[in-house]
């Protein structure tokens, strides 16, 4: 795993993957969509500067160079942890039922302060 650390994420990730594509060119494959894919034994992880706005920018930069998105994984850096909440994407997940030992059980709040 290669982890770039500083600079504009879209630029740096694209440059690093291009270098890796050249260095490992004998094992690079092409996806059905015509994008270049690194061999399965090497990938890039980007955590620095990653947030909900930069991820699409990084992926667009890769796509323009015909580089497969499967070459990269995204770490949850501080920007993802601190700039996102359930309202950012207007989405929330609620649990209403669980299965325990094959039996369905309701899940609900029962705060002691409401008694």
Coordinates of N, CA, C and O in Angstrom, one line a residue:
X1 N 0.9 -1.2 0.0 CA 0.0 0.0 0.0 C 0.9 1.2 0.0 O 1.8 1.3 0.8
X2 N 0.6 2.2 -0.9 CA 1.3 3.4 -1.0 C 0.4 4.5 -0.5 O -0.8 4.6 -0.9
X3 N 0.9 5.4 0.4 CA 0.1 6.4 1.0 C 0.8 7.8 0.8 O 1.7 8.2 1.5
X4 N 0.2 8.5 -0.2 CA 0.7 9.9 -0.4 C 0.3 10.7 0.8 O -0.7 10.4 1.5
X5 N 1.1 11.8 1.1 CA 0.8 12.5 2.3 C 0.4 14.0 2.2 O -0.3 14.5 3.0
X6 N 0.9 14.7 1.2 CA 0.7 16.1 1.2 C 0.5 16.6 -0.3 O 0.8 15.9 -1.2
X7 N -0.1 17.8 -0.4 CA -0.3 18.4 -1.7 C -1.8 18.3 -2.0 O -2.6 17.8 -1.2
X8 N -2.2 18.8 -3.2 CA -3.6 18.7 -3.6 C -3.9 17.2 -3.8 O -3.3 16.5 -4.7
X9 N -4.9 16.7 -3.1 CA -5.2 15.2 -3.2 C -5.4 14.7 -4.6 O -4.9 13.7 -5.0
X10 N -6.2 15.4 -5.4 CA -6.5 14.9 -6.8 C -5.2 14.9 -7.6 O -5.0 13.9 -8.4
X11 N -4.4 15.9 -7.5 CA -3.1 15.9 -8.3 C -2.2 14.9 -7.8 O -1.6 14.1 -8.6
X12 N -1.9 14.8 -6.5 CA -0.9 13.9 -5.9 C -1.3 12.5 -6.2 O -0.5 11.6 -6.6
X13 N -2.6 12.1 -5.9 CA -3.0 10.7 -6.1 C -2.8 10.3 -7.6 O -2.3 9.2 -7.9
X14 N -3.2 11.2 -8.5 CA -3.1 10.8 -9.9 C -1.6 10.7 -10.3 O -1.3 9.7 -11.0
X15 N -0.8 11.6 -9.8 CA 0.7 11.5 -10.1 C 1.3 10.2 -9.6 O 2.0 9.5 -10.2
X16 N 0.9 9.9 -8.3 CA 1.5 8.7 -7.7 C 1.0 7.4 -8.4 O 1.9 6.5 -8.7
X17 N -0.2 7.4 -8.8 CA -0.7 6.2 -9.5 C -0.1 6.1 -10.9 O 0.3 5.0 -11.3
X18 N 0.1 7.2 -11.6 CA 0.8 7.2 -12.9 C 2.2 6.6 -12.7 O 2.7 5.9 -13.6
X19 N 2.9 7.0 -11.7 CA 4.3 6.5 -11.5 C 4.2 5.0 -11.2 O 5.0 4.2 -11.8
X20 N 3.3 4.6 -10.4 CA 3.1 3.1 -10.1 C 2.8 2.4 -11.4 O 3.3 1.2 -11.6
X21 N 1.9 2.9 -12.2 CA 1.5 2.2 -13.5 C 2.7 2.0 -14.3 O 2.9 1.0 -15.0
X22 N 3.6 3.0 -14.4 CA 4.8 2.9 -15.2 C 5.8 1.9 -14.5 O 6.4 1.1 -15.2
X23 N 6.0 1.9 -13.2 CA 6.9 1.0 -12.6 C 6.5 -0.4 -12.6 O 7.3 -1.3 -12.6
X24 N 5.2 -0.7 -12.6 CA 4.6 -2.0 -12.6 C 3.9 -2.4 -13.9 O 3.1 -3.2 -13.9
X25 N 4.4 -1.7 -15.0 CA 3.6 -1.8 -16.3 C 3.5 -3.2 -16.8 O 2.5 -3.6 -17.5
X26 N 4.4 -4.1 -16.4 CA 4.4 -5.5 -16.9 C 3.2 -6.3 -16.3 O 2.7 -7.2 -16.9
X27 N 2.6 -5.8 -15.2 CA 1.5 -6.4 -14.5 C 0.2 -5.6 -14.5 O -0.8 -6.0 -13.9
X28 N 0.3 -4.4 -15.2 CA -0.9 -3.6 -15.3 C -1.9 -4.2 -16.3 O -1.5 -4.7 -17.3
X29 N -3.2 -4.2 -15.9 CA -4.3 -4.7 -16.8 C -5.2 -3.6 -17.1 O -5.1 -2.5 -16.6
X30 N -6.1 -3.9 -18.1 CA -7.1 -2.9 -18.5 C -8.5 -3.5 -18.1 O -8.8 -4.6 -18.3
X31 N -9.3 -2.6 -17.5 CA -10.7 -3.0 -17.1 C -11.6 -3.0 -18.4 O -11.2 -2.5 -19.5
X32 N -12.8 -3.6 -18.3 CA -13.7 -3.6 -19.4 C -14.0 -2.2 -19.9 O -14.4 -2.0 -21.1
X33 N -13.9 -1.2 -19.0 CA -14.2 0.2 -19.5 C -13.0 0.9 -20.0 O -13.0 2.1 -20.3
X34 N -11.8 0.2 -20.1 CA -10.7 0.8 -20.7 C -9.8 1.5 -19.7 O -8.9 2.3 -20.1
X35 N -10.0 1.4 -18.4 CA -9.2 2.0 -17.4 C -8.0 1.1 -17.0 O -8.2 -0.1 -17.0
X36 N -6.9 1.8 -16.7 CA -5.7 1.0 -16.3 C -5.8 0.6 -14.8 O -6.1 1.5 -14.0
X37 N -5.5 -0.6 -14.5 CA -5.6 -1.2 -13.2 C -4.2 -1.7 -12.8 O -3.6 -2.6 -13.5
X38 N -3.7 -1.2 -11.6 CA -2.5 -1.8 -11.0 C -2.7 -3.2 -10.7 O -3.8 -3.7 -10.5
X39 N -1.6 -4.0 -10.6 CA -1.7 -5.4 -10.2 C -2.3 -5.4 -8.8 O -2.1 -4.5 -8.0
X40 N -2.9 -6.5 -8.5 CA -3.7 -6.7 -7.2 C -2.8 -6.5 -6.0 O -3.3 -6.3 -4.9
X41 N -1.5 -6.7 -6.1 CA -0.6 -6.6 -5.0 C -0.2 -5.2 -4.6 O 0.5 -5.0 -3.6
X42 N -0.7 -4.2 -5.3 CA -0.3 -2.8 -4.9 C -1.5 -1.9 -5.1 O -2.3 -2.0 -6.1
X43 N -1.8 -1.1 -4.1 CA -2.9 -0.1 -4.1 C -2.4 1.2 -3.4 O -1.4 1.2 -2.8
X44 N -3.2 2.2 -3.6 CA -2.9 3.5 -3.0 C -4.0 3.8 -2.0 O -5.2 3.5 -2.3
X45 N -3.7 4.3 -0.8 CA -4.7 4.8 0.1 C -4.5 6.3 0.3 O -3.3 6.8 0.5
X46 N -5.6 7.1 0.3 CA -5.5 8.5 0.5 C -6.3 8.9 1.7 O -7.5 8.6 1.7
X47 N -5.7 9.5 2.7 CA -6.4 9.9 3.8 C -6.3 11.4 4.1 O -7.2 12.1 4.5
X48 N -5.2 12.0 3.7 CA -4.9 13.4 3.9 C -5.8 14.2 2.9 O -5.8 14.0 1.7
X49 N -6.5 15.2 3.5 CA -7.3 16.1 2.7 C -8.6 15.4 2.1 O -9.2 16.0 1.2
X50 N -9.0 14.3 2.6 CA -10.1 13.6 2.1 C -11.4 14.1 2.8 O -11.5 14.0 4.0
X51 N -12.3 14.5 2.0 CA -13.6 14.9 2.5 C -14.7 14.6 1.4 O -14.3 14.1 0.4
X52 N -15.9 14.9 1.7 CA -17.0 14.6 0.8 C -16.9 15.3 -0.5 O -17.5 15.0 -1.5
X53 N -16.2 16.4 -0.5 CA -16.0 17.2 -1.8 C -14.7 16.7 -2.6 O -14.8 16.7 -3.8
X54 N -13.7 16.3 -1.9 CA -12.5 16.0 -2.6 C -12.5 14.6 -3.2 O -11.8 14.3 -4.2
X55 N -13.3 13.7 -2.6 CA -13.3 12.3 -3.2 C -13.8 12.3 -4.6 O -13.2 11.7 -5.5
X56 N -14.9 13.0 -4.9 CA -15.3 13.1 -6.4 C -14.3 13.8 -7.3 O -14.1 13.4 -8.4
X57 N -13.6 14.7 -6.7 CA -12.5 15.4 -7.5 C -11.4 14.5 -7.8 O -10.8 14.4 -8.9
X58 N -11.0 13.7 -6.8 CA -9.9 12.7 -7.0 C -10.4 11.6 -8.1 O -9.6 11.3 -9.0
X59 N -11.6 11.1 -7.9 CA -12.1 10.1 -8.9 C -12.2 10.7 -10.3 O -11.9 10.0 -11.3
X60 N -12.6 11.9 -10.4 CA -12.7 12.6 -11.7 C -11.3 12.7 -12.4 O -11.1 12.5 -13.6
X61 N -10.3 13.1 -11.6 CA -9.0 13.2 -12.1 C -8.4 11.9 -12.6 O -7.8 11.8 -13.6
X62 N -8.7 10.8 -11.8 CA -8.3 9.5 -12.3 C -9.0 9.1 -13.6 O -8.4 8.6 -14.5
X63 N -10.3 9.4 -13.6 CA -11.1 9.0 -14.8 C -10.6 9.7 -16.1 O -10.5 9.1 -17.1
X64 N -10.2 11.0 -15.9 CA -9.7 11.7 -17.1 C -8.4 11.1 -17.6 O -8.1 11.2 -18.8
X65 N -7.6 10.4 -16.8 CA -6.4 9.8 -17.2 C -6.6 8.3 -17.5 O -5.6 7.5 -17.6
X66 N -7.9 7.8 -17.5 CA -8.2 6.4 -17.7 C -7.5 5.5 -16.7 O -7.0 4.5 -17.0
X67 N -7.6 6.0 -15.5 CA -7.0 5.2 -14.3 C -8.2 4.6 -13.5 O -9.1 5.4 -13.2
X68 N -8.2 3.4 -13.3 CA -9.4 2.7 -12.6 C -9.5 3.2 -11.1 O -8.5 3.3 -10.4
X69 N -10.7 3.4 -10.7 CA -11.0 3.8 -9.3 C -10.6 2.7 -8.3 O -10.3 3.0 -7.2
X70 N -10.5 1.4 -8.8 CA -10.1 0.3 -7.9 C -8.6 0.4 -7.5 O -8.2 -0.3 -6.6
X71 N -7.9 1.3 -8.0 CA -6.5 1.5 -7.6 C -6.4 2.2 -6.3 O -5.3 2.2 -5.7
X72 N -7.4 2.8 -5.8 CA -7.3 3.7 -4.6 C -8.4 3.3 -3.6 O -9.5 2.8 -3.9
X73 N -8.0 3.4 -2.3 CA -8.9 3.3 -1.2 C -8.8 4.6 -0.4 O -7.8 5.3 -0.5
X74 N -9.9 5.0 0.2 CA -9.9 6.3 1.0 C -9.9 6.0 2.5 O -10.7 5.3 3.0
X75 N -9.0 6.6 3.2 CA -9.0 6.6 4.6 C -9.9 7.7 5.2 O -10.2 8.6 4.5
X76 N -10.4 7.4 6.4 CA -11.2 8.4 7.0 C -10.4 9.4 7.8 O -10.3 9.2 9.0
X77 N -9.8 10.4 7.2 CA -9.0 11.4 7.9 C -9.9 12.3 8.6 O -11.2 12.2 8.7
X78 N -9.3 13.3 9.3 CA -10.1 14.2 10.1 C -11.2 14.9 9.4 O -12.2 15.2 10.0
X79 N -11.0 15.2 8.1 CA -12.1 15.9 7.4 C -13.3 15.1 7.2 O -14.4 15.7 7.3
X80 N -13.2 13.8 7.1 CA -14.4 13.0 7.0 C -15.0 12.9 8.4 O -16.3 12.8 8.5
X81 N -14.2 12.8 9.4 CA -14.7 12.6 10.7 C -15.3 13.9 11.3 O -16.3 13.9 12.0
X82 N -14.8 15.0 10.9 CA -15.2 16.3 11.6 C -16.1 17.1 10.7 O -16.8 18.0 11.2
X83 N -16.2 16.9 9.4 CA -17.0 17.7 8.5 C -18.3 17.1 8.1 O -19.1 17.7 7.5
X84 N -18.5 15.9 8.5 CA -19.7 15.1 8.1 C -20.6 14.8 9.3 O -20.1 14.6 10.4
X85 N -21.9 14.9 9.1 CA -22.8 14.4 10.0 C -24.0 13.8 9.2 O -24.0 13.9 8.0
X86 N -25.0 13.3 9.9 CA -26.1 12.6 9.2 C -26.8 13.6 8.3 O -27.5 13.2 7.4
X87 N -26.7 14.9 8.6 CA -27.5 15.9 7.7 C -26.7 16.3 6.5 O -27.3 16.8 5.6
X88 N -25.4 16.0 6.4 CA -24.6 16.4 5.3 C -25.2 15.8 4.0 O -25.4 16.5 3.0
X89 N -25.5 14.5 4.0 CA -26.1 13.8 2.9 C -27.6 13.6 3.0 O -28.2 12.9 2.2
X90 N -28.2 14.3 4.1 CA -29.6 14.2 4.3 C -30.1 12.7 4.4 O -31.0 12.2 3.7
X91 N -29.3 12.0 5.2 CA -29.6 10.5 5.3 C -29.3 10.1 6.8 O -28.3 10.5 7.4
X92 N -30.1 9.2 7.3 CA -29.9 8.7 8.6 C -30.4 7.2 8.6 O -31.3 6.9 7.9
X93 N -29.7 6.4 9.3 CA -30.1 5.0 9.4 C -30.6 4.7 10.8 O -30.0 5.1 11.8
X94 N -31.7 4.1 10.9 CA -32.3 3.8 12.2 C -32.5 2.3 12.3 O -33.0 1.6 11.4
X95 N -32.3 1.7 13.5 CA -32.5 0.3 13.7 C -33.9 0.1 14.4 O -34.2 0.8 15.4
X96 N -34.7 -0.8 13.8 CA -36.0 -1.0 14.4 C -36.2 -2.4 14.9 O -37.1 -2.7 15.7
X97 N -35.4 -3.3 14.4 CA -35.6 -4.7 14.8 C -34.2 -5.5 14.6 O -33.4 -5.2 13.8
X98 N -34.0 -6.4 15.6 CA -32.8 -7.3 15.5 C -33.3 -8.7 15.7 O -34.4 -9.0 16.1
X99 N -32.4 -9.6 15.2 CA -32.7 -11.0 15.4 C -31.6 -11.6 16.4 O -30.4 -11.4 16.2
X100 N -32.1 -12.1 17.5 CA -31.2 -12.7 18.6 C -31.6 -14.2 18.7 O -32.8 -14.5 19.1
X101 N -30.7 -15.1 18.5 CA -31.0 -16.5 18.6 C -32.2 -16.9 17.8 O -33.0 -17.7 18.2
X102 N -32.3 -16.3 16.6 CA -33.5 -16.7 15.7 C -34.8 -16.0 16.1 O -35.8 -16.2 15.4
X103 N -34.8 -15.2 17.1 CA -36.0 -14.5 17.5 C -35.9 -13.0 17.2 O -35.0 -12.4 17.6
X104 N -37.0 -12.5 16.6 CA -37.0 -11.0 16.3 C -37.3 -10.3 17.6 O -38.1 -10.7 18.4
X105 N -36.6 -9.2 17.7 CA -36.8 -8.3 18.9 C -36.9 -6.8 18.4 O -36.1 -6.4 17.5
X106 N -37.9 -6.1 18.9 CA -38.0 -4.7 18.6 C -36.8 -3.9 19.2 O -36.3 -4.3 20.3
X107 N -36.4 -2.9 18.6 CA -35.3 -2.0 19.1 C -36.0 -0.6 19.2 O -36.6 -0.1 18.3
X108 N -35.9 -0.1 20.5 CA -36.5 1.2 20.7 C -35.8 1.9 21.8 O -35.0 1.3 22.6
X109 N -36.0 3.2 21.9 CA -35.4 4.0 23.0 C -36.4 3.9 24.2 O -37.6 4.0 24.1
X110 N -35.8 3.9 25.4 CA -36.5 3.9 26.6 C -35.7 4.6 27.7 O -35.3 4.1 28.7
X111 N -35.5 6.0 27.5 CA -34.6 6.7 28.4 C -35.2 6.8 29.8 O -36.4 7.0 29.9
X112 N -34.4 6.6 30.8 CA -34.9 6.7 32.2 C -35.4 8.1 32.5 O -36.2 8.3 33.4
X113 N -34.9 9.1 31.8 CA -35.3 10.5 32.1 C -36.8 10.7 31.6 O -37.4 11.8 32.0
X114 N -37.4 9.8 30.8 CA -38.8 10.0 30.4 C -39.7 9.3 31.3 O -40.9 9.4 31.1
X115 N -39.3 8.8 32.5 CA -40.2 8.0 33.4 C -40.7 8.9 34.4 O -40.2 9.9 34.9

